[in-house]
């Protein structure tokens, strides 16, 4: 299964970038992982649509989305694997969030927290939870 993290903005801070790259590498043990950084501009919706792989399960990261425990999120990821989903695309908006039409069309609106995080931290938290989900599914020690 492919994992796509499509986000507005670049991660410039070295420490956050290093941690994010570490989790992306770990996720790569379970499938192909792609990170796409989009420029925040008036045509950001078109940029998101162009970056979306065909036939992806789309997850819009939204403050008001569905909150899940790590184990419930692992169930979602495992369900995608079991259903033969080719790719899951996680969308992270910029300072004004995701375009409303994209969010409404998503298969799932997911919340990491009721708090609002900068996109770079949301991306790091999401990557960690994706890695944790795979480790939970495979009963690996990281998940405990």
PDB file of C-alpha atoms in Angstrom:
ATOM      1  CA  UNK A   1       0.000   0.000   0.000  1.00  0.00           C
ATOM      2  CA  UNK A   2       1.168   3.519  -0.730  1.00  0.00           C
ATOM      3  CA  UNK A   3       0.982   6.286   1.850  1.00  0.00           C
ATOM      4  CA  UNK A   4       0.862   9.869   0.564  1.00  0.00           C
ATOM      5  CA  UNK A   5       1.210  12.847   2.850  1.00  0.00           C
ATOM      6  CA  UNK A   6       0.230  15.939   0.882  1.00  0.00           C
ATOM      7  CA  UNK A   7       0.678  19.155   2.820  1.00  0.00           C
ATOM      8  CA  UNK A   8       0.787  22.883   2.330  1.00  0.00           C
ATOM      9  CA  UNK A   9       4.142  24.404   3.241  1.00  0.00           C
ATOM     10  CA  UNK A  10       7.681  23.223   3.704  1.00  0.00           C
ATOM     11  CA  UNK A  11       9.278  21.842   6.831  1.00  0.00           C
ATOM     12  CA  UNK A  12      12.332  24.050   7.248  1.00  0.00           C
ATOM     13  CA  UNK A  13      13.353  23.450  10.871  1.00  0.00           C
ATOM     14  CA  UNK A  14      16.188  20.934  10.896  1.00  0.00           C
ATOM     15  CA  UNK A  15      15.045  19.055  14.002  1.00  0.00           C
ATOM     16  CA  UNK A  16      11.476  18.645  12.809  1.00  0.00           C
ATOM     17  CA  UNK A  17      12.680  17.713   9.311  1.00  0.00           C
ATOM     18  CA  UNK A  18      15.036  15.075  10.750  1.00  0.00           C
ATOM     19  CA  UNK A  19      12.302  13.558  12.927  1.00  0.00           C
ATOM     20  CA  UNK A  20       9.821  13.576  10.036  1.00  0.00           C
ATOM     21  CA  UNK A  21      12.345  11.940   7.697  1.00  0.00           C
ATOM     22  CA  UNK A  22      13.007   9.279  10.342  1.00  0.00           C
ATOM     23  CA  UNK A  23       9.307   8.377  10.562  1.00  0.00           C
ATOM     24  CA  UNK A  24       8.890   8.422   6.782  1.00  0.00           C
ATOM     25  CA  UNK A  25      11.804   6.004   6.500  1.00  0.00           C
ATOM     26  CA  UNK A  26      10.250   3.742   9.149  1.00  0.00           C
ATOM     27  CA  UNK A  27       6.883   3.797   7.363  1.00  0.00           C
ATOM     28  CA  UNK A  28       8.751   2.788   4.197  1.00  0.00           C
ATOM     29  CA  UNK A  29       9.325  -0.666   5.699  1.00  0.00           C
ATOM     30  CA  UNK A  30       5.589  -1.335   5.328  1.00  0.00           C
ATOM     31  CA  UNK A  31       4.906   0.214   1.945  1.00  0.00           C
ATOM     32  CA  UNK A  32       5.856   3.063  -0.321  1.00  0.00           C
ATOM     33  CA  UNK A  33       5.589   6.493   1.258  1.00  0.00           C
ATOM     34  CA  UNK A  34       5.468   9.833  -0.534  1.00  0.00           C
ATOM     35  CA  UNK A  35       5.559  13.347   0.836  1.00  0.00           C
ATOM     36  CA  UNK A  36       4.366  16.214  -1.320  1.00  0.00           C
ATOM     37  CA  UNK A  37       4.802  19.831  -0.238  1.00  0.00           C
ATOM     38  CA  UNK A  38       2.505  22.358  -1.863  1.00  0.00           C
ATOM     39  CA  UNK A  39       2.910  26.088  -2.146  1.00  0.00           C
ATOM     40  CA  UNK A  40       0.219  28.026  -0.280  1.00  0.00           C
ATOM     41  CA  UNK A  41      -1.457  30.089  -2.980  1.00  0.00           C
ATOM     42  CA  UNK A  42      -4.823  30.998  -4.439  1.00  0.00           C
ATOM     43  CA  UNK A  43      -4.829  27.795  -6.508  1.00  0.00           C
ATOM     44  CA  UNK A  44      -3.986  25.460  -3.616  1.00  0.00           C
ATOM     45  CA  UNK A  45      -7.102  23.348  -4.253  1.00  0.00           C
ATOM     46  CA  UNK A  46      -5.965  22.653  -7.811  1.00  0.00           C
ATOM     47  CA  UNK A  47      -2.502  21.770  -6.500  1.00  0.00           C
ATOM     48  CA  UNK A  48      -4.016  19.281  -4.040  1.00  0.00           C
ATOM     49  CA  UNK A  49      -6.152  17.712  -6.756  1.00  0.00           C
ATOM     50  CA  UNK A  50      -3.171  17.370  -9.076  1.00  0.00           C
ATOM     51  CA  UNK A  51      -1.111  15.722  -6.303  1.00  0.00           C
ATOM     52  CA  UNK A  52      -3.794  13.148  -5.417  1.00  0.00           C
ATOM     53  CA  UNK A  53      -3.079   9.678  -6.746  1.00  0.00           C
ATOM     54  CA  UNK A  54      -5.948   8.089  -8.657  1.00  0.00           C
ATOM     55  CA  UNK A  55      -8.289   5.842  -6.666  1.00  0.00           C
ATOM     56  CA  UNK A  56      -6.838   6.886  -3.319  1.00  0.00           C
ATOM     57  CA  UNK A  57      -8.632   6.693  -0.036  1.00  0.00           C
ATOM     58  CA  UNK A  58      -8.537  10.365   0.996  1.00  0.00           C
ATOM     59  CA  UNK A  59      -8.135  11.499   4.588  1.00  0.00           C
ATOM     60  CA  UNK A  60      -8.602  15.206   5.306  1.00  0.00           C
ATOM     61  CA  UNK A  61      -6.800  16.288   8.442  1.00  0.00           C
ATOM     62  CA  UNK A  62      -9.284  18.581  10.178  1.00  0.00           C
ATOM     63  CA  UNK A  63      -9.490  19.973  13.719  1.00  0.00           C
ATOM     64  CA  UNK A  64     -13.219  19.197  13.716  1.00  0.00           C
ATOM     65  CA  UNK A  65     -12.710  15.741  12.197  1.00  0.00           C
ATOM     66  CA  UNK A  66     -13.165  12.381  13.866  1.00  0.00           C
ATOM     67  CA  UNK A  67     -10.900  11.788  16.850  1.00  0.00           C
ATOM     68  CA  UNK A  68      -9.427   8.286  17.089  1.00  0.00           C
ATOM     69  CA  UNK A  69      -7.211   6.449  19.505  1.00  0.00           C
ATOM     70  CA  UNK A  70      -3.969   5.084  18.080  1.00  0.00           C
ATOM     71  CA  UNK A  71      -5.474   1.582  18.077  1.00  0.00           C
ATOM     72  CA  UNK A  72      -8.617   2.731  16.255  1.00  0.00           C
ATOM     73  CA  UNK A  73      -6.432   4.517  13.697  1.00  0.00           C
ATOM     74  CA  UNK A  74      -4.454   1.282  13.290  1.00  0.00           C
ATOM     75  CA  UNK A  75      -7.782  -0.463  12.589  1.00  0.00           C
ATOM     76  CA  UNK A  76      -8.450   2.101   9.840  1.00  0.00           C
ATOM     77  CA  UNK A  77      -4.991   1.541   8.288  1.00  0.00           C
ATOM     78  CA  UNK A  78      -5.366  -2.232   8.601  1.00  0.00           C
ATOM     79  CA  UNK A  79      -8.790  -2.049   6.998  1.00  0.00           C
ATOM     80  CA  UNK A  80      -7.278  -0.225   4.046  1.00  0.00           C
ATOM     81  CA  UNK A  81      -4.642  -2.941   3.702  1.00  0.00           C
ATOM     82  CA  UNK A  82      -7.216  -5.741   3.983  1.00  0.00           C
ATOM     83  CA  UNK A  83      -9.531  -4.121   1.444  1.00  0.00           C
ATOM     84  CA  UNK A  84      -6.722  -3.851  -1.103  1.00  0.00           C
ATOM     85  CA  UNK A  85      -6.664  -0.046  -1.078  1.00  0.00           C
ATOM     86  CA  UNK A  86      -3.777   0.944  -3.340  1.00  0.00           C
ATOM     87  CA  UNK A  87      -3.039   4.278  -1.690  1.00  0.00           C
ATOM     88  CA  UNK A  88      -4.125   6.430   1.209  1.00  0.00           C
ATOM     89  CA  UNK A  89      -3.627  10.176   0.835  1.00  0.00           C
ATOM     90  CA  UNK A  90      -3.513  12.335   3.968  1.00  0.00           C
ATOM     91  CA  UNK A  91      -4.172  16.020   3.265  1.00  0.00           C
ATOM     92  CA  UNK A  92      -2.868  18.762   5.560  1.00  0.00           C
ATOM     93  CA  UNK A  93      -3.883  22.342   4.866  1.00  0.00           C
ATOM     94  CA  UNK A  94      -2.007  25.552   5.480  1.00  0.00           C
ATOM     95  CA  UNK A  95      -2.797  28.412   7.809  1.00  0.00           C
ATOM     96  CA  UNK A  96      -6.378  28.605   6.509  1.00  0.00           C
ATOM     97  CA  UNK A  97      -6.942  24.852   6.556  1.00  0.00           C
ATOM     98  CA  UNK A  98      -7.995  22.674   3.647  1.00  0.00           C
ATOM     99  CA  UNK A  99     -10.294  23.900   0.897  1.00  0.00           C
ATOM    100  CA  UNK A 100     -13.812  23.023   2.089  1.00  0.00           C
ATOM    101  CA  UNK A 101     -14.719  21.140  -1.090  1.00  0.00           C
ATOM    102  CA  UNK A 102     -11.687  18.839  -0.719  1.00  0.00           C
ATOM    103  CA  UNK A 103     -12.487  18.134   2.891  1.00  0.00           C
ATOM    104  CA  UNK A 104     -16.131  17.324   2.095  1.00  0.00           C
ATOM    105  CA  UNK A 105     -15.109  14.921  -0.672  1.00  0.00           C
ATOM    106  CA  UNK A 106     -12.658  13.041   1.568  1.00  0.00           C
ATOM    107  CA  UNK A 107     -13.442   9.524   2.716  1.00  0.00           C
ATOM    108  CA  UNK A 108     -12.580  10.529   6.274  1.00  0.00           C
ATOM    109  CA  UNK A 109     -12.071  13.797   8.142  1.00  0.00           C
ATOM    110  CA  UNK A 110      -9.561  12.966  10.867  1.00  0.00           C
ATOM    111  CA  UNK A 111      -8.519  15.064  13.846  1.00  0.00           C
ATOM    112  CA  UNK A 112      -5.197  14.712  15.642  1.00  0.00           C
ATOM    113  CA  UNK A 113      -6.490  17.010  18.383  1.00  0.00           C
ATOM    114  CA  UNK A 114      -9.039  19.722  19.057  1.00  0.00           C
ATOM    115  CA  UNK A 115      -6.022  22.016  19.270  1.00  0.00           C
ATOM    116  CA  UNK A 116      -4.696  23.721  16.153  1.00  0.00           C
ATOM    117  CA  UNK A 117      -1.106  22.841  15.232  1.00  0.00           C
ATOM    118  CA  UNK A 118       1.259  24.391  12.698  1.00  0.00           C
ATOM    119  CA  UNK A 119       1.288  22.271   9.524  1.00  0.00           C
ATOM    120  CA  UNK A 120       4.840  21.097  10.129  1.00  0.00           C
ATOM    121  CA  UNK A 121       3.980  19.706  13.573  1.00  0.00           C
ATOM    122  CA  UNK A 122       0.724  18.175  12.335  1.00  0.00           C
ATOM    123  CA  UNK A 123       2.736  16.432   9.631  1.00  0.00           C
ATOM    124  CA  UNK A 124       5.217  15.084  12.186  1.00  0.00           C
ATOM    125  CA  UNK A 125       2.443  13.887  14.526  1.00  0.00           C
ATOM    126  CA  UNK A 126       0.618  12.255  11.625  1.00  0.00           C
ATOM    127  CA  UNK A 127       3.744  10.462  10.393  1.00  0.00           C
ATOM    128  CA  UNK A 128       4.403   9.154  13.899  1.00  0.00           C
ATOM    129  CA  UNK A 129       0.832   7.859  14.170  1.00  0.00           C
ATOM    130  CA  UNK A 130       1.020   6.182  10.764  1.00  0.00           C
ATOM    131  CA  UNK A 131       4.202   4.411  11.859  1.00  0.00           C
ATOM    132  CA  UNK A 132       2.593   3.508  15.204  1.00  0.00           C
ATOM    133  CA  UNK A 133      -0.436   2.099  13.348  1.00  0.00           C
ATOM    134  CA  UNK A 134       1.729  -0.256  11.304  1.00  0.00           C
ATOM    135  CA  UNK A 135       3.642  -1.341  14.412  1.00  0.00           C
ATOM    136  CA  UNK A 136       0.348  -2.005  16.260  1.00  0.00           C
ATOM    137  CA  UNK A 137      -0.950  -4.059  13.325  1.00  0.00           C
ATOM    138  CA  UNK A 138       2.197  -6.178  13.370  1.00  0.00           C
ATOM    139  CA  UNK A 139       2.417  -6.356  17.173  1.00  0.00           C
ATOM    140  CA  UNK A 140       5.863  -4.786  17.168  1.00  0.00           C
ATOM    141  CA  UNK A 141       7.398  -3.406  20.371  1.00  0.00           C
ATOM    142  CA  UNK A 142       7.172   0.274  19.372  1.00  0.00           C
ATOM    143  CA  UNK A 143       3.400   0.235  19.798  1.00  0.00           C
ATOM    144  CA  UNK A 144       3.463  -0.646  23.494  1.00  0.00           C
TER     145      UNK A 144
END
